[in-house]
């Protein structure tokens, strides 16, 4: 989590690159034949969806436990490193967050 706190600007940079690639790609491909990527994109989306479901199945019980023991206000107002900084939950939160970068593709 410390890496993500220190490198907060990476998400902004990735979003800017994404917008440039999307609009630049449209201009480049305007006069070209489309690629046949239906099967590949279906597999890609299935993999991302499966990963997201696995992350949800791991994180939701943790959040529900915190909600029952500490309350909703505590979850919302606490620093992320307090809520998600230990053990398997921390691992899943980090990889779930980093999985957003490939989802931009």
Short mmCIF file of C-alpha atoms in Angstrom, two decimals:
data_model
loop_
_atom_site.label_atom_id
_atom_site.label_comp_id
_atom_site.label_asym_id
_atom_site.label_seq_id
_atom_site.Cartn_x
_atom_site.Cartn_y
_atom_site.Cartn_z
CA UNK A 1 0.00 0.00 0.00
CA UNK A 2 2.89 2.38 0.66
CA UNK A 3 3.91 2.15 -2.99
CA UNK A 4 0.43 3.19 -4.11
CA UNK A 5 0.38 6.08 -1.66
CA UNK A 6 3.76 7.32 -2.88
CA UNK A 7 2.97 6.79 -6.58
CA UNK A 8 -0.58 8.19 -6.60
CA UNK A 9 0.14 10.01 -9.85
CA UNK A 10 0.47 6.74 -11.81
CA UNK A 11 -3.30 6.38 -12.08
CA UNK A 12 -3.59 9.87 -13.54
CA UNK A 13 -0.75 9.21 -16.00
CA UNK A 14 -2.32 5.89 -17.07
CA UNK A 15 -5.67 7.59 -17.62
CA UNK A 16 -4.08 10.30 -19.78
CA UNK A 17 -2.22 7.69 -21.85
CA UNK A 18 -5.49 5.74 -22.21
CA UNK A 19 -7.35 8.77 -23.60
CA UNK A 20 -4.52 9.52 -26.02
CA UNK A 21 -4.39 5.91 -27.24
CA UNK A 22 -8.16 5.63 -27.65
CA UNK A 23 -8.58 8.82 -29.65
CA UNK A 24 -5.26 8.40 -31.49
CA UNK A 25 -6.12 4.79 -32.30
CA UNK A 26 -9.45 5.84 -33.78
CA UNK A 27 -7.71 8.28 -36.09
CA UNK A 28 -5.06 5.74 -37.11
CA UNK A 29 -7.63 3.00 -37.76
CA UNK A 30 -10.19 5.24 -39.49
CA UNK A 31 -9.15 4.15 -42.99
CA UNK A 32 -8.06 0.61 -42.17
CA UNK A 33 -9.78 -2.74 -42.01
CA UNK A 34 -10.78 -3.69 -38.43
CA UNK A 35 -8.87 -6.47 -36.68
CA UNK A 36 -10.78 -9.70 -36.03
CA UNK A 37 -10.35 -9.88 -32.25
CA UNK A 38 -13.78 -11.08 -31.11
CA UNK A 39 -12.57 -14.39 -29.66
CA UNK A 40 -9.49 -12.88 -28.03
CA UNK A 41 -11.51 -10.06 -26.49
CA UNK A 42 -14.08 -12.53 -25.15
CA UNK A 43 -11.33 -14.51 -23.41
CA UNK A 44 -9.74 -11.28 -22.11
CA UNK A 45 -13.05 -10.07 -20.67
CA UNK A 46 -13.79 -13.46 -19.13
CA UNK A 47 -10.37 -13.49 -17.44
CA UNK A 48 -10.84 -9.96 -16.06
CA UNK A 49 -14.35 -10.77 -14.87
CA UNK A 50 -13.22 -13.98 -13.19
CA UNK A 51 -10.40 -12.15 -11.43
CA UNK A 52 -12.77 -9.42 -10.25
CA UNK A 53 -15.19 -11.99 -8.83
CA UNK A 54 -12.32 -13.71 -6.98
CA UNK A 55 -11.23 -10.36 -5.55
CA UNK A 56 -14.77 -9.56 -4.50
CA UNK A 57 -15.17 -12.96 -2.82
CA UNK A 58 -12.00 -12.27 -0.83
CA UNK A 59 -12.63 -8.62 0.09
CA UNK A 60 -16.38 -8.49 0.78
CA UNK A 61 -16.24 -10.78 3.87
CA UNK A 62 -13.46 -8.58 5.31
CA UNK A 63 -15.45 -5.41 4.74
CA UNK A 64 -18.63 -6.96 6.17
CA UNK A 65 -16.72 -8.06 9.27
CA UNK A 66 -15.35 -4.55 9.74
CA UNK A 67 -18.83 -3.11 9.20
CA UNK A 68 -20.27 -5.35 11.92
CA UNK A 69 -17.43 -4.79 14.41
CA UNK A 70 -16.39 -1.18 13.79
CA UNK A 71 -19.26 0.36 11.84
CA UNK A 72 -19.75 1.90 8.43
CA UNK A 73 -18.40 5.32 9.46
CA UNK A 74 -15.12 3.75 10.59
CA UNK A 75 -14.67 1.98 7.23
CA UNK A 76 -15.31 5.16 5.25
CA UNK A 77 -13.26 7.55 7.38
CA UNK A 78 -10.24 5.35 8.23
CA UNK A 79 -7.02 5.50 6.28
CA UNK A 80 -6.73 2.66 3.71
CA UNK A 81 -3.52 1.39 5.30
CA UNK A 82 -5.45 0.82 8.55
CA UNK A 83 -8.35 -0.99 6.88
CA UNK A 84 -6.49 -3.09 4.29
CA UNK A 85 -2.85 -3.21 5.39
CA UNK A 86 -2.41 -6.75 6.68
CA UNK A 87 -2.29 -10.28 5.36
CA UNK A 88 -4.23 -11.71 2.47
CA UNK A 89 -6.64 -8.78 2.38
CA UNK A 90 -3.77 -6.40 1.68
CA UNK A 91 -2.51 -8.65 -1.12
CA UNK A 92 -5.93 -8.83 -2.78
CA UNK A 93 -6.50 -5.09 -2.43
CA UNK A 94 -3.17 -4.33 -4.09
CA UNK A 95 -3.61 -6.75 -7.00
CA UNK A 96 -7.24 -5.67 -7.43
CA UNK A 97 -6.11 -2.05 -7.66
CA UNK A 98 -3.34 -2.86 -10.12
CA UNK A 99 -5.76 -4.95 -12.19
CA UNK A 100 -7.48 -1.71 -13.19
CA UNK A 101 -4.54 -0.88 -15.47
CA UNK A 102 -5.01 -3.93 -17.75
CA UNK A 103 -8.77 -3.25 -17.70
CA UNK A 104 -8.09 0.00 -19.53
CA UNK A 105 -6.80 -2.00 -22.50
#
